[in-house]
Amino acid sequence: MSLKEFYHWQGCVRQAFGFLGCWQVLGLALYSYGVVLARHCAPSRVAEKLIGIGKADTVQRRLERFLDNPRIDWQACCKAWAKWVLSQYSGEQIILLVDETKLANHLSVMVVGLAYRGCCIPLAFWCYPPKAWPMKQVDLITSLLTWIAPSIPSSMIPLVQADRGIGTSPDLLRAIVQMGWYFEVRVQKNTRLRRETEDDCPLATLVSEAGQTWRGSGKVFKKAGWLEAEVLVVWGETYRECWCLVTNCPWVTGWDYAIRYWQEASFRDLKSDGWQWQASRIWTPAHANRLLLVMSLAY
């Protein structure tokens, strides 16, 4: 490892996480820097690449102590990390991607990340046992969004994107609207649209064949008391079915929804294409939250 490069990285970590103690900053910097070198996140594998710091078994125990340290509040770290990332961001739009990923039957993770150059940088996240959300899904996602909210520049209104497993939720969309933000989410094809001059209809019936698109406004989510929204239905030439999207954003297009795939690609980067998260054998939620913080910095 390059000590000069590491000391520079340690300084960046200290700048972003100034509320952590010096040894905690060192642990976070050491672990995240080592993940890049090892292309792996397991402490044993990372320690092998940090031979300039000490013996591998000694370094491994240091990394394991970092993961096991309850004084490192991952929620506070997420807020600080989001603030640092967004302070460096110079894009014209902030697009936040929301999705849940799993590590086999061991762990589930809800992640909100920043869409950036074909990938998604995790900003706020919460690990938990599979199918055991720490609270209702809408409340969980809203909590993660509120951790990020103070770091959003006042001149920008972020756009939140989510797939239909999360997006078919009028309660979530209302929560995003209440925050003063935009949403563009995919919903189920049988979601019904109500317009003043037309009969109610499922969104998927608004296009009949590949290559067609449809845009209009109305009300959706009949069982939830109807929600005013713009509807976008897009059926690409090479796709087997259409995208049924709802939004409250005036500038977004149906094709912009393709950005949401960047989060799927980034999950692979954290796993088999990059940091080998699936092979970490770190399944305890508290430990996994700190490990994901480490991997996010490395990413």
PDB file of N, CA and C in Angstrom, residues 1 3 6-15 17-35 46 50 52-54 59 62-63 65-67 69 72 294 297:
ATOM      1  N   MET A   1       0.838  -1.196   0.000  1.00  0.00           N
ATOM      2  CA  MET A   1       0.000   0.000   0.000  1.00  0.00           C
ATOM      3  C   MET A   1       0.874   1.247   0.000  1.00  0.00           C
ATOM      4  N   LEU A   3       1.612   4.635   1.574  1.00  0.00           N
ATOM      5  CA  LEU A   3       1.311   5.372   2.802  1.00  0.00           C
ATOM      6  C   LEU A   3       0.897   6.806   2.498  1.00  0.00           C
ATOM      7  N   PHE A   6      -2.624   6.703   1.409  1.00  0.00           N
ATOM      8  CA  PHE A   6      -3.499   6.389   2.540  1.00  0.00           C
ATOM      9  C   PHE A   6      -3.679   7.595   3.455  1.00  0.00           C
ATOM     10  N   TYR A   7      -2.602   8.321   3.739  1.00  0.00           N
ATOM     11  CA  TYR A   7      -2.724   9.474   4.628  1.00  0.00           C
ATOM     12  C   TYR A   7      -3.621  10.551   4.014  1.00  0.00           C
ATOM     13  N   HIS A   8      -3.567  10.673   2.701  1.00  0.00           N
ATOM     14  CA  HIS A   8      -4.479  11.613   2.037  1.00  0.00           C
ATOM     15  C   HIS A   8      -5.923  11.154   2.223  1.00  0.00           C
ATOM     16  N   TRP A   9      -6.156   9.856   2.048  1.00  0.00           N
ATOM     17  CA  TRP A   9      -7.513   9.325   2.208  1.00  0.00           C
ATOM     18  C   TRP A   9      -7.973   9.471   3.659  1.00  0.00           C
ATOM     19  N   GLN A  10      -7.082   9.227   4.594  1.00  0.00           N
ATOM     20  CA  GLN A  10      -7.441   9.380   5.996  1.00  0.00           C
ATOM     21  C   GLN A  10      -7.864  10.818   6.289  1.00  0.00           C
ATOM     22  N   GLY A  11      -7.196  11.780   5.673  1.00  0.00           N
ATOM     23  CA  GLY A  11      -7.574  13.176   5.852  1.00  0.00           C
ATOM     24  C   GLY A  11      -8.960  13.470   5.316  1.00  0.00           C
ATOM     25  N   CYS A  12      -9.301  12.864   4.179  1.00  0.00           N
ATOM     26  CA  CYS A  12     -10.652  13.040   3.621  1.00  0.00           C
ATOM     27  C   CYS A  12     -11.705  12.449   4.547  1.00  0.00           C
ATOM     28  N   VAL A  13     -11.421  11.269   5.101  1.00  0.00           N
ATOM     29  CA  VAL A  13     -12.361  10.624   6.026  1.00  0.00           C
ATOM     30  C   VAL A  13     -12.532  11.477   7.277  1.00  0.00           C
ATOM     31  N   ARG A  14     -11.436  12.046   7.775  1.00  0.00           N
ATOM     32  CA  ARG A  14     -11.509  12.909   8.962  1.00  0.00           C
ATOM     33  C   ARG A  14     -12.364  14.144   8.665  1.00  0.00           C
ATOM     34  N   GLN A  15     -12.242  14.671   7.463  1.00  0.00           N
ATOM     35  CA  GLN A  15     -13.025  15.847   7.078  1.00  0.00           C
ATOM     36  C   GLN A  15     -14.516  15.523   7.035  1.00  0.00           C
ATOM     37  N   PHE A  17     -16.097  12.896   8.562  1.00  0.00           N
ATOM     38  CA  PHE A  17     -16.623  12.310   9.802  1.00  0.00           C
ATOM     39  C   PHE A  17     -15.912  12.905  11.006  1.00  0.00           C
ATOM     40  N   GLY A  18     -15.932  14.215  11.084  1.00  0.00           N
ATOM     41  CA  GLY A  18     -15.215  14.911  12.143  1.00  0.00           C
ATOM     42  C   GLY A  18     -15.705  14.588  13.543  1.00  0.00           C
ATOM     43  N   PHE A  19     -16.910  14.075  13.686  1.00  0.00           N
ATOM     44  CA  PHE A  19     -17.447  13.771  15.008  1.00  0.00           C
ATOM     45  C   PHE A  19     -16.921  12.448  15.558  1.00  0.00           C
ATOM     46  N   LEU A  20     -16.281  11.635  14.713  1.00  0.00           N
ATOM     47  CA  LEU A  20     -15.708  10.370  15.181  1.00  0.00           C
ATOM     48  C   LEU A  20     -14.379  10.624  15.875  1.00  0.00           C
ATOM     49  N   GLY A  21     -14.028   9.734  16.796  1.00  0.00           N
ATOM     50  CA  GLY A  21     -12.738   9.819  17.451  1.00  0.00           C
ATOM     51  C   GLY A  21     -11.609   9.486  16.490  1.00  0.00           C
ATOM     52  N   CYS A  22     -10.383   9.828  16.870  1.00  0.00           N
ATOM     53  CA  CYS A  22      -9.248   9.641  15.961  1.00  0.00           C
ATOM     54  C   CYS A  22      -9.032   8.177  15.616  1.00  0.00           C
ATOM     55  N   TRP A  23      -9.223   7.267  16.579  1.00  0.00           N
ATOM     56  CA  TRP A  23      -9.046   5.850  16.297  1.00  0.00           C
ATOM     57  C   TRP A  23     -10.174   5.312  15.435  1.00  0.00           C
ATOM     58  N   GLN A  24     -11.379   5.859  15.611  1.00  0.00           N
ATOM     59  CA  GLN A  24     -12.498   5.457  14.771  1.00  0.00           C
ATOM     60  C   GLN A  24     -12.290   5.917  13.329  1.00  0.00           C
ATOM     61  N   VAL A  25     -11.789   7.146  13.161  1.00  0.00           N
ATOM     62  CA  VAL A  25     -11.470   7.650  11.820  1.00  0.00           C
ATOM     63  C   VAL A  25     -10.399   6.776  11.181  1.00  0.00           C
ATOM     64  N   LEU A  26      -9.387   6.423  11.954  1.00  0.00           N
ATOM     65  CA  LEU A  26      -8.323   5.573  11.433  1.00  0.00           C
ATOM     66  C   LEU A  26      -8.876   4.227  10.991  1.00  0.00           C
ATOM     67  N   GLY A  27      -9.750   3.627  11.811  1.00  0.00           N
ATOM     68  CA  GLY A  27     -10.331   2.334  11.456  1.00  0.00           C
ATOM     69  C   GLY A  27     -11.158   2.403  10.192  1.00  0.00           C
ATOM     70  N   LEU A  28     -11.977   3.444  10.070  1.00  0.00           N
ATOM     71  CA  LEU A  28     -12.824   3.600   8.886  1.00  0.00           C
ATOM     72  C   LEU A  28     -11.977   3.841   7.641  1.00  0.00           C
ATOM     73  N   ALA A  29     -10.957   4.683   7.769  1.00  0.00           N
ATOM     74  CA  ALA A  29     -10.084   4.966   6.629  1.00  0.00           C
ATOM     75  C   ALA A  29      -9.301   3.719   6.231  1.00  0.00           C
ATOM     76  N   LEU A  30      -8.773   3.024   7.224  1.00  0.00           N
ATOM     77  CA  LEU A  30      -7.961   1.835   6.953  1.00  0.00           C
ATOM     78  C   LEU A  30      -8.785   0.752   6.276  1.00  0.00           C
ATOM     79  N   TYR A  31      -9.971   0.505   6.800  1.00  0.00           N
ATOM     80  CA  TYR A  31     -10.816  -0.553   6.255  1.00  0.00           C
ATOM     81  C   TYR A  31     -11.258  -0.216   4.829  1.00  0.00           C
ATOM     82  N   SER A  32     -11.752   1.003   4.607  1.00  0.00           N
ATOM     83  CA  SER A  32     -12.259   1.366   3.278  1.00  0.00           C
ATOM     84  C   SER A  32     -11.139   1.391   2.246  1.00  0.00           C
ATOM     85  N   TYR A  33      -9.963   1.884   2.630  1.00  0.00           N
ATOM     86  CA  TYR A  33      -8.815   1.890   1.723  1.00  0.00           C
ATOM     87  C   TYR A  33      -8.389   0.455   1.407  1.00  0.00           C
ATOM     88  N   GLY A  34      -8.415  -0.401   2.408  1.00  0.00           N
ATOM     89  CA  GLY A  34      -8.038  -1.798   2.204  1.00  0.00           C
ATOM     90  C   GLY A  34      -8.993  -2.553   1.310  1.00  0.00           C
ATOM     91  N   VAL A  35     -10.285  -2.216   1.371  1.00  0.00           N
ATOM     92  CA  VAL A  35     -11.263  -2.857   0.495  1.00  0.00           C
ATOM     93  C   VAL A  35     -10.913  -2.608  -0.969  1.00  0.00           C
ATOM     94  N   VAL A  46      -8.949  -8.278   3.527  1.00  0.00           N
ATOM     95  CA  VAL A  46      -8.477  -6.893   3.524  1.00  0.00           C
ATOM     96  C   VAL A  46      -7.157  -6.779   4.274  1.00  0.00           C
ATOM     97  N   LEU A  50      -2.948  -4.955   3.743  1.00  0.00           N
ATOM     98  CA  LEU A  50      -2.523  -3.825   4.563  1.00  0.00           C
ATOM     99  C   LEU A  50      -1.263  -4.172   5.341  1.00  0.00           C
ATOM    100  N   GLY A  52       1.580  -3.004   5.300  1.00  0.00           N
ATOM    101  CA  GLY A  52       2.382  -1.876   5.753  1.00  0.00           C
ATOM    102  C   GLY A  52       1.980  -1.380   7.128  1.00  0.00           C
ATOM    103  N   ILE A  53       0.803  -1.813   7.620  1.00  0.00           N
ATOM    104  CA  ILE A  53       0.288  -1.360   8.909  1.00  0.00           C
ATOM    105  C   ILE A  53       0.721  -2.283  10.044  1.00  0.00           C
ATOM    106  N   GLY A  54       0.823  -3.563   9.766  1.00  0.00           N
ATOM    107  CA  GLY A  54       1.174  -4.537  10.791  1.00  0.00           C
ATOM    108  C   GLY A  54       0.942  -5.941  10.287  1.00  0.00           C
ATOM    109  N   VAL A  59      -4.003  -6.797  12.111  1.00  0.00           N
ATOM    110  CA  VAL A  59      -4.843  -5.870  11.357  1.00  0.00           C
ATOM    111  C   VAL A  59      -6.265  -6.418  11.245  1.00  0.00           C
ATOM    112  N   ARG A  62      -8.186  -5.669  14.254  1.00  0.00           N
ATOM    113  CA  ARG A  62      -8.532  -4.237  14.310  1.00  0.00           C
ATOM    114  C   ARG A  62      -9.773  -3.954  13.471  1.00  0.00           C
ATOM    115  N   LEU A  63      -9.831  -4.531  12.281  1.00  0.00           N
ATOM    116  CA  LEU A  63     -10.987  -4.332  11.403  1.00  0.00           C
ATOM    117  C   LEU A  63     -12.244  -4.936  12.012  1.00  0.00           C
ATOM    118  N   ARG A  65     -12.834  -5.313  15.172  1.00  0.00           N
ATOM    119  CA  ARG A  65     -13.253  -4.458  16.289  1.00  0.00           C
ATOM    120  C   ARG A  65     -14.019  -3.239  15.780  1.00  0.00           C
ATOM    121  N   PHE A  66     -13.628  -2.727  14.628  1.00  0.00           N
ATOM    122  CA  PHE A  66     -14.375  -1.599  14.046  1.00  0.00           C
ATOM    123  C   PHE A  66     -15.823  -2.011  13.781  1.00  0.00           C
ATOM    124  N   LEU A  67     -16.026  -3.167  13.170  1.00  0.00           N
ATOM    125  CA  LEU A  67     -17.381  -3.630  12.867  1.00  0.00           C
ATOM    126  C   LEU A  67     -18.187  -3.889  14.133  1.00  0.00           C
ATOM    127  N   ASN A  69     -17.969  -2.253  16.996  1.00  0.00           N
ATOM    128  CA  ASN A  69     -17.957  -1.103  17.898  1.00  0.00           C
ATOM    129  C   ASN A  69     -19.315  -0.397  17.896  1.00  0.00           C
ATOM    130  N   ILE A  72     -19.871   3.498  17.139  1.00  0.00           N
ATOM    131  CA  ILE A  72     -19.909   4.048  15.787  1.00  0.00           C
ATOM    132  C   ILE A  72     -21.353   3.993  15.311  1.00  0.00           C
ATOM    133  N   VAL A 294     -18.356   1.191   5.201  1.00  0.00           N
ATOM    134  CA  VAL A 294     -16.996   1.012   4.716  1.00  0.00           C
ATOM    135  C   VAL A 294     -16.997   0.834   3.193  1.00  0.00           C
ATOM    136  N   LEU A 297     -17.727   4.048   1.176  1.00  0.00           N
ATOM    137  CA  LEU A 297     -16.561   4.911   1.051  1.00  0.00           C
ATOM    138  C   LEU A 297     -15.607   4.364  -0.004  1.00  0.00           C
TER     139      LEU A 297
END
